[in-house]
Coordinates of C-alpha atoms in Angstrom, one line a residue:
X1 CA 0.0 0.0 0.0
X2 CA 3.1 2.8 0.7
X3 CA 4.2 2.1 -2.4
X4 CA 0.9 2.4 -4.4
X5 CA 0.7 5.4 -2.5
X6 CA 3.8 6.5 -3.5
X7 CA 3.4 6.3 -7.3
X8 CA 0.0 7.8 -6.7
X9 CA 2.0 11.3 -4.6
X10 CA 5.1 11.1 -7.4
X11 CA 3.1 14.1 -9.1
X12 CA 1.1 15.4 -6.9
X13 CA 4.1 16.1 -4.9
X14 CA 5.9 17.8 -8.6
X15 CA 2.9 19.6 -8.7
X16 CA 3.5 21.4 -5.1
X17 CA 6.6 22.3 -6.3
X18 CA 5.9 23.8 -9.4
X19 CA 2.8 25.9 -7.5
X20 CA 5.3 26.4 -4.5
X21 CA 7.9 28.0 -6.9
X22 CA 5.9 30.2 -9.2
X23 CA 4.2 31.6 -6.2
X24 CA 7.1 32.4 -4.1
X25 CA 10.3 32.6 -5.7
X26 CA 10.5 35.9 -7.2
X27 CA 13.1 35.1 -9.7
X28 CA 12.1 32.0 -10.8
X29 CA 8.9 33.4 -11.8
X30 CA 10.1 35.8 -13.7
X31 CA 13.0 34.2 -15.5
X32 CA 9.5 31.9 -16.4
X33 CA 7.4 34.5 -17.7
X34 CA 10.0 37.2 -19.3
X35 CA 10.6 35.1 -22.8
X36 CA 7.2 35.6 -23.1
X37 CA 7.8 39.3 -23.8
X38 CA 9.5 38.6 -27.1
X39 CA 7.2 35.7 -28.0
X40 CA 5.4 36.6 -31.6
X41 CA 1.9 35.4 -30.6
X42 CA 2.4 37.7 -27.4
X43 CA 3.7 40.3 -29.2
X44 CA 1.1 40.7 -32.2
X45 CA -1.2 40.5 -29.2
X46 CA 0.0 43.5 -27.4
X47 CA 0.1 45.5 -30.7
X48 CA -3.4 44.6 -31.4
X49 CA -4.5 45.4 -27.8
X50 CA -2.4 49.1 -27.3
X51 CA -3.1 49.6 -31.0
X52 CA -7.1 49.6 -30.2
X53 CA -6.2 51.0 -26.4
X54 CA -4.5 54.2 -27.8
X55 CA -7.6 54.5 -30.8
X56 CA -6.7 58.3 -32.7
X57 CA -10.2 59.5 -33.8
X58 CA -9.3 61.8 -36.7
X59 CA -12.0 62.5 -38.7
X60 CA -10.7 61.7 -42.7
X61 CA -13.8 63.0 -44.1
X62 CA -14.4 66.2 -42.7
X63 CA -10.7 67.1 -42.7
X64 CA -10.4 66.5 -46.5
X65 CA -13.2 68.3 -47.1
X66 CA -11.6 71.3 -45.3
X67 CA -8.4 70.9 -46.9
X68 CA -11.0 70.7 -50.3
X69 CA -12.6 73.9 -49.6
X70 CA -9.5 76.0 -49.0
X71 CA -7.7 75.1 -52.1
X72 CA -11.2 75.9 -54.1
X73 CA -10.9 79.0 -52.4
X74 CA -7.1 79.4 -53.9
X75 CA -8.4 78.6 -57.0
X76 CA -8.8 74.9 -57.4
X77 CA -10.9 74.1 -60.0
X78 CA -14.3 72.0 -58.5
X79 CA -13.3 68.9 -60.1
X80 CA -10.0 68.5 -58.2
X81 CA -11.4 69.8 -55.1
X82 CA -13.8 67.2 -55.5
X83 CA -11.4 64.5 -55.6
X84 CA -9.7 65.9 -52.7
X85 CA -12.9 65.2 -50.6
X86 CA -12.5 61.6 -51.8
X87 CA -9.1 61.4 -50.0
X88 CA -10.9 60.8 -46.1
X89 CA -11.1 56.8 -46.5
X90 CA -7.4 57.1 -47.2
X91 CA -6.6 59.6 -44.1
X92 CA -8.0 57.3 -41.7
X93 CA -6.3 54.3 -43.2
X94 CA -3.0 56.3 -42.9
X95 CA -3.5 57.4 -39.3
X96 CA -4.5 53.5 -38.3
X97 CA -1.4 52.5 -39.9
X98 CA 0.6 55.3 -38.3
X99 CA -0.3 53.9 -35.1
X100 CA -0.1 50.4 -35.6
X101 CA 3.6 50.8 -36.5
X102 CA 4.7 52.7 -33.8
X103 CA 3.0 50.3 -31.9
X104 CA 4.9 47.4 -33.5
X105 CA 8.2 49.2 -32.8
X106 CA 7.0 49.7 -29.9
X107 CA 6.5 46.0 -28.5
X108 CA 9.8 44.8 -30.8
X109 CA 12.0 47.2 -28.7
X110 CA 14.0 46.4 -25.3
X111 CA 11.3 49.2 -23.7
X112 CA 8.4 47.2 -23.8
X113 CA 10.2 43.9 -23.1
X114 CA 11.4 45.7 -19.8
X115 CA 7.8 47.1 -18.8
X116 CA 7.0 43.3 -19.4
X117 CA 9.4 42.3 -17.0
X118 CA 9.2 44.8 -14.8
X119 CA 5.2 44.3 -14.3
X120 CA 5.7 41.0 -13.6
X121 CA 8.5 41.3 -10.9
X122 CA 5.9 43.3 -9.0
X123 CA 3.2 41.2 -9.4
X124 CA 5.2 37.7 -9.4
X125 CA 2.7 36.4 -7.0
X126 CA 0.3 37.0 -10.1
X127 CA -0.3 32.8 -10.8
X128 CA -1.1 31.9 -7.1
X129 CA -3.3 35.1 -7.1
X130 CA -4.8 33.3 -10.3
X131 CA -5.4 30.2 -8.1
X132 CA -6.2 31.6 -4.8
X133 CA -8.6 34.2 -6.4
X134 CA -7.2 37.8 -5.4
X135 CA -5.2 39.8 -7.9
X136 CA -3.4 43.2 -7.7
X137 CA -0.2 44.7 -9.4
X138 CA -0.2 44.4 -13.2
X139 CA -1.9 41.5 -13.3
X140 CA -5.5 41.1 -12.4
X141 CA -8.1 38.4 -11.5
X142 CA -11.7 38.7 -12.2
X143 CA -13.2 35.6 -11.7
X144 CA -12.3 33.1 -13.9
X145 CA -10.0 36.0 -16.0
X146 CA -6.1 36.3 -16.0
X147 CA -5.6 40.0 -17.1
X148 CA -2.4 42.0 -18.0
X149 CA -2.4 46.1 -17.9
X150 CA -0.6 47.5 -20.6
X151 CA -1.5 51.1 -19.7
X152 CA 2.5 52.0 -19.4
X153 CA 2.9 50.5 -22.4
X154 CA 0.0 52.2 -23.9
X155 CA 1.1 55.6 -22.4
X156 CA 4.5 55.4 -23.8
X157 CA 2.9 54.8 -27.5
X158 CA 1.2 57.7 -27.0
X159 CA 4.5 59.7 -26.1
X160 CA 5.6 58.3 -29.0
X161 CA 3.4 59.2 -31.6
X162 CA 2.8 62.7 -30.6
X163 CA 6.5 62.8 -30.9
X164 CA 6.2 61.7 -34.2
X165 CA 3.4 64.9 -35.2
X166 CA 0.4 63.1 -34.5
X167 CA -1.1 65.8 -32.4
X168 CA -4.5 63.8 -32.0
X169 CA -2.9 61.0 -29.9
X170 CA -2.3 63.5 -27.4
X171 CA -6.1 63.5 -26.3
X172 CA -6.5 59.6 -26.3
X173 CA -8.9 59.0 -23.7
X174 CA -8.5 56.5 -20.3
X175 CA -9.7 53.4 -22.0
X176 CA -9.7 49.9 -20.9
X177 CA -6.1 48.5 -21.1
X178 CA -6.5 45.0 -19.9
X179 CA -4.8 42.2 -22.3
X180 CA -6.6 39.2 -21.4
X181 CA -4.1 36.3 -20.7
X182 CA -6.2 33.4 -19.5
X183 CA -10.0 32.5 -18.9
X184 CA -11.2 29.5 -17.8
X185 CA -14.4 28.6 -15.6
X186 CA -12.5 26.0 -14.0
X187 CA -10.3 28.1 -12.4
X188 CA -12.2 28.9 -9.6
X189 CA -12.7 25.4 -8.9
X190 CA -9.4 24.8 -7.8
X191 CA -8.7 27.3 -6.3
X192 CA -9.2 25.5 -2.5
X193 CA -6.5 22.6 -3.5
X194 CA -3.8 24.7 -5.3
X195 CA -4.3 26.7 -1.7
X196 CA -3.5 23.9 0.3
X197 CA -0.5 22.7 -2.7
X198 CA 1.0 26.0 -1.9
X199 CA 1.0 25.7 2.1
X200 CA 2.4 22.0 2.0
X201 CA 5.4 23.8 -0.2
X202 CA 8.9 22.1 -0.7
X203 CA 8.5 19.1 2.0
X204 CA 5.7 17.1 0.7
X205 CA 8.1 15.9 -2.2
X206 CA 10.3 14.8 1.0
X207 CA 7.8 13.2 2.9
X208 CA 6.7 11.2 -0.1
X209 CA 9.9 9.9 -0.8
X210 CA 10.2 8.9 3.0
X211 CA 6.9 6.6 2.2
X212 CA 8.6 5.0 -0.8
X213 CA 11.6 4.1 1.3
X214 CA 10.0 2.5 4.2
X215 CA 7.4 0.8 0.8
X216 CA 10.4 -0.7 0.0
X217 CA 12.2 -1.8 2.7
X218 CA 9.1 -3.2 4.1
X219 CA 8.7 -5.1 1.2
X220 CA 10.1 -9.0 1.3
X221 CA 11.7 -8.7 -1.9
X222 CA 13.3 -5.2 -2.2
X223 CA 15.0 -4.8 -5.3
X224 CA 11.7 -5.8 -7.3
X225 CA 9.5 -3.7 -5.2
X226 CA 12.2 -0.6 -5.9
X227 CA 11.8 -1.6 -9.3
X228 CA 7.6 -1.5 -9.2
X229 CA 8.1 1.1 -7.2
X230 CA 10.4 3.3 -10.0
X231 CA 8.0 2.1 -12.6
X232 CA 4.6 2.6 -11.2
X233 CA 5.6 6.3 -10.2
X234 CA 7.1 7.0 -14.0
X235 CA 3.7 5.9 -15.3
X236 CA 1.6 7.9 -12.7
X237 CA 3.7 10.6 -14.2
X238 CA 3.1 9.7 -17.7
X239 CA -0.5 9.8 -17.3
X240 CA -0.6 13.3 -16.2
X241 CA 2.1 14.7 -18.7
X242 CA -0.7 13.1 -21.3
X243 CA -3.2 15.0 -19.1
X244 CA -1.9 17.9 -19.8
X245 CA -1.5 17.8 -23.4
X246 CA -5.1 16.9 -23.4
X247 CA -5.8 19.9 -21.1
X248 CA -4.1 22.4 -23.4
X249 CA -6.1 21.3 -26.1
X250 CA -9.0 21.9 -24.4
X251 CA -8.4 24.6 -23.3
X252 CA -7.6 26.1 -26.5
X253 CA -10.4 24.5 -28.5
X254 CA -12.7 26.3 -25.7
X255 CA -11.4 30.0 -25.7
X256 CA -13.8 32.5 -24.6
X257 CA -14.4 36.0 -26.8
X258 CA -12.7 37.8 -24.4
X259 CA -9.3 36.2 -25.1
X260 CA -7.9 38.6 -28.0
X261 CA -5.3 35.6 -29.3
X262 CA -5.0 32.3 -29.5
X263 CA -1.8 31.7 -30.0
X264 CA -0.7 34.5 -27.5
X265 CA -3.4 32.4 -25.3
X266 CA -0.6 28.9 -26.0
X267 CA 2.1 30.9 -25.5
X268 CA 1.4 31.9 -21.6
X269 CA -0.1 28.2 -21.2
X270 CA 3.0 26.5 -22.4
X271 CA 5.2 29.1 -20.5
X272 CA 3.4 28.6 -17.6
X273 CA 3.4 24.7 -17.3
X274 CA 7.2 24.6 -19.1
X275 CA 8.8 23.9 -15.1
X276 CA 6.1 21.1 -14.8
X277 CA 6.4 19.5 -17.7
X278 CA 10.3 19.1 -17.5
X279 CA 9.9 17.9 -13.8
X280 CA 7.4 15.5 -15.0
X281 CA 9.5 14.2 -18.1
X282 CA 12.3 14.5 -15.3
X283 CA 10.7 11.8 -12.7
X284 CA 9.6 9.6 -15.6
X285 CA 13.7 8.9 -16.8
X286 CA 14.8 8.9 -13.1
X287 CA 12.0 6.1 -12.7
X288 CA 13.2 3.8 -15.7
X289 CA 16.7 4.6 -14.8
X290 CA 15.8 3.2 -11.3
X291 CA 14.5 0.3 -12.4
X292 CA 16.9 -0.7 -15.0
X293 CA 19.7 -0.2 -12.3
X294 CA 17.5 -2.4 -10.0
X295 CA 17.4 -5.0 -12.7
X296 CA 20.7 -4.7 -13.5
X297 CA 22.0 -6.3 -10.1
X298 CA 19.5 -9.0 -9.8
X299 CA 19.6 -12.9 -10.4
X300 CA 18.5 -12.8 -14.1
X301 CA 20.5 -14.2 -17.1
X302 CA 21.2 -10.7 -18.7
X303 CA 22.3 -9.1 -15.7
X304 CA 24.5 -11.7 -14.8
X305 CA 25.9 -11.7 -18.5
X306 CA 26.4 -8.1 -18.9
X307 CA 27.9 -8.3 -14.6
X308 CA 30.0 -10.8 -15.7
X309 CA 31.8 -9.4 -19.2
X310 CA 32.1 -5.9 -17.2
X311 CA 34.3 -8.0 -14.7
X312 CA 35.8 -10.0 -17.4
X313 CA 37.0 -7.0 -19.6
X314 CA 38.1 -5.0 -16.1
X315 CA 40.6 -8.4 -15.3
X316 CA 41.7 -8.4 -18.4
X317 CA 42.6 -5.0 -18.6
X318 CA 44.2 -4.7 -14.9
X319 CA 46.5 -8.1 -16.0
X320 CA 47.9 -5.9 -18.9
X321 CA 48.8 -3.1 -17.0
X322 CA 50.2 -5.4 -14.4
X323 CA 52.3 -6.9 -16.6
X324 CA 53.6 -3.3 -18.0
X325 CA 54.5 -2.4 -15.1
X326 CA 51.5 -0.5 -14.0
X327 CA 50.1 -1.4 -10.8
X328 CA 47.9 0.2 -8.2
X329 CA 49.8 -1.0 -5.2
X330 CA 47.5 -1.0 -1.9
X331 CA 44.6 1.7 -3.1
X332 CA 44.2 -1.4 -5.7
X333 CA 44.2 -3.9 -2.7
X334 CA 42.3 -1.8 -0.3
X335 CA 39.4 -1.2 -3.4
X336 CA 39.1 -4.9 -3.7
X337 CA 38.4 -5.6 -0.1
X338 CA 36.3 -2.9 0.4
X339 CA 34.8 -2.5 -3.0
X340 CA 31.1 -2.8 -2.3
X341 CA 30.5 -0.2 0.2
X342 CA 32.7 1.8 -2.2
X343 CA 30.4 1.4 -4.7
X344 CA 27.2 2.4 -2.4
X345 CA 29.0 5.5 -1.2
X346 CA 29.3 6.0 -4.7
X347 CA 25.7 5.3 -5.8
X348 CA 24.7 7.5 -2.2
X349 CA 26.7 10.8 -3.4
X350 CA 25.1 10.8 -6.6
X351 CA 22.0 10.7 -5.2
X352 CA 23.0 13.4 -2.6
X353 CA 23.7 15.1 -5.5
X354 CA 20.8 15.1 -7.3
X355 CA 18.4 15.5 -4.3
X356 CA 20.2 18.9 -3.8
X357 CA 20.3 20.4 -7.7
X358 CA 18.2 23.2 -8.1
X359 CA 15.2 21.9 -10.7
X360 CA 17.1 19.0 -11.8
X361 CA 16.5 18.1 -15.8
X362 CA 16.4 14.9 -18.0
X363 CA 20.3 15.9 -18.8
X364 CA 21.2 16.5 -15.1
X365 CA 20.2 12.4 -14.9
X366 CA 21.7 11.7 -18.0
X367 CA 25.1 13.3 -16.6
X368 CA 25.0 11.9 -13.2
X369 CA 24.7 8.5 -14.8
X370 CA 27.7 9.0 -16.7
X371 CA 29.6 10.0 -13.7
X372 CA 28.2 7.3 -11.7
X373 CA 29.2 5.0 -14.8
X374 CA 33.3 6.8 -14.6
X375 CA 33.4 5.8 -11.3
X376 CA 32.1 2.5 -11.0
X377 CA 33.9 1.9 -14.0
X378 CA 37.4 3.0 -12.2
X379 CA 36.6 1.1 -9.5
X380 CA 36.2 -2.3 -11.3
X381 CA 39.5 -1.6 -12.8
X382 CA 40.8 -0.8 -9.2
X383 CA 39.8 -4.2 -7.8
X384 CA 40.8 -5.8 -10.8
X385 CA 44.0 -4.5 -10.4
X386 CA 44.3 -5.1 -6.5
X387 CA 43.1 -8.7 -7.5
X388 CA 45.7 -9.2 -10.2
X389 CA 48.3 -7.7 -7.7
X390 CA 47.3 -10.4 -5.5
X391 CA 47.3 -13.4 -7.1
X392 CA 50.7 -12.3 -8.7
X393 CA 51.9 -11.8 -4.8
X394 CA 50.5 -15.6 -4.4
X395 CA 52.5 -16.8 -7.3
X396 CA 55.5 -15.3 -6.2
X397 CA 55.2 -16.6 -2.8
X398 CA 53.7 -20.6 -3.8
X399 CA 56.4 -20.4 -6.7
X400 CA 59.8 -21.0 -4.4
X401 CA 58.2 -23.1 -2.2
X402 CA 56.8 -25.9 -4.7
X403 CA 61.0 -25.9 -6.8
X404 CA 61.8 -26.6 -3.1

């Protein structure tokens, strides 16, 4: 039962984190959300939102006309004046396109990428906000609504283009300047657990692995119920990674009106659940790994095969050297008589090791294998050698006593 229970906590207990972290640590939220900033879907967003939020009303028609009726009054002849009137349509156009680029070079430049980032520093609480239903700073929460104010940014284009001669932007008025991020009806529904997620924090991924130790050594046979163990928790993990793809596909098949882009909309959901989805492809590898490494030492034919060429090739390798004069003295003797506590020292740092890296990765287990694989590997050769050495020591010794 610990161990079911374990495989069943495996996530549950990445998912604390992942709310922990985003809730409370300032700079992990933000080196999260800042790409997002000079994502295109986000950034055709924002041009589309401060481009309607800073809306220059110019009125095409009536000032062509005007322009019309004082050139007739210089002399244009009717006809022409006439076709200046037709030239409003085009004013507006103008004016709209005006706006939209300095709006685009806006949102391209460092400026709006550090508003972005700024915004967010302030508000980095902004997610847990999202999921404990209060909301202040930048970002806002209405309900089921994740909202972003872009008035600075909005305020700046309208610097900018009244810079640029556009005397009209100078009386934009105070509109709404929310970018909707997120909507979802569901979100109030959790709200209550990822409350609770964020209190438990960093050590319910400790106490779970404290119930899959004592699952195991509990167990009668221990190296098959580590392996279960490894297993069952990589496939609990599966299931959710493949919940979550579902998720995001619901999610975006099922966007509400008020959400101005999809793709902007994909971009802050795969931003969002990046750290979770590694940790999750993370626990998955460590869990195979596991159990191959628990397979590895048992009683079965391949084990026992691939055991015995490693310690074949290592002999074989430490006779050479022996007879090249290259010998390992009593480190090689010392490894040989002590060699399996070496190697669980060994196998125990590593561990340390990765218990104690920050957000470990599928390449941090990769690497730590390959380290683990080094030194096992110079250990072998070690033995082997403080084995060779000792036999030879035999043979020297049984060598004058059977001439005599």
């Amino acid at each position: 039962m610990l161990i079911v229970l374990t495989c069943i906590l495996v996530p549950i207990a990445l998912l604390t984190v992942w709310v922990h972290d985003l809730a409370l640590d300032t700079d992990r939220y933000v080196a999260t959300v800042s790409p997002l900033a000079s994502e295109p879907a986000i950034e055709a967003a924002a041009v589309k939102r401060i481009t309607h939020a800073a809306d220059v009303r110019v009125d095409g028609s009536q000032a062509a006309s005007d322009i019309a009726t004082w050139l007739q009054s210089q002399g244009l002849p009717p006809r022409a004046a006439n076709a200046v009137k037709g030239l409003g349509p085009q004013l507006d156009s103008a004016v709209n396109d005006t706006v939209e680029k300095v709006a685009t070079r806006f949102v391209e430049s460092d400026r709006f990428e550090r508003i972005w980032t700024n915004a967010n520093r302030t508000a980095h609480s902004a997610v847990v906000h999202a999921l404990t239903g209060e909301g202040r700073g930048a970002v806002g929460v209405n309900g089921g609504t994740v909202t972003l104010d872009v008035g600075e940014a909005v305020d700046q284009v309208k610097e900018a283009l009244v810079d640029a001669g556009l005397s009209p932007a100078s009386k934009i008025p105070d509109v709404d300047k929310q970018m909707v991020l997120l909507q979802s009806d569901q979100l109030e529904k959790i709200r209550d657990g990822a409350h609770l997620l964020d209190v438990i924090g960093n050590w319910f991924p400790v106490l779970v692995v404290v119930i899959g130790a004592a699952g195991v050594l509990l167990a009668h046979r221990r190296r098959r119920a580590l392996a279960r163990t490894a297993l069952g928790a990589a496939f609990a993990c599966l299931l959710v990674a493949i919940g979550l793809v579902i998720a995001r596909r619901y999610y975006l098949d099922h966007l509400p009106p008020q959400v101005q882009s999809e793709a902007a909309a994909a971009a802050v959901f795969d931003t969002l659940l990046h750290f979770l989805r590694v940790s999750l492809r993370t626990a998955i590898v460590l869990g195979v790994v596991i159990a191959l490494g628990a397979y590895l030492i048992g009683p079965g034919r391949l084990p026992r095969a691939v055991r015995g060429t490693s310690e074949r090739t290592a002999y074989s390798a430490a006779h050479w050297a022996y007879g090249h004069q290259i010998r390992t003295g009593r480190a090689g003797t010392w490894a040989q008589a002590h060699r399996r506590w070496i190697a669980l020292a060994a196998l125990l740092i590593v561990a340390l090791i990765f218990a104690l890296w920050n957000h470990p990765t599928v390449l941090t287990i990769l690497l730590l294998i390959l380290v683990l694989l080094v030194l096992l590997a110079l250990l072998a050769l070690l033995a082997a050698s403080g084995r060779a050495t000792i036999e030879a020591e035999k043979a020297a010794r049984s060598g004058p006593e059977g001439g005599r």
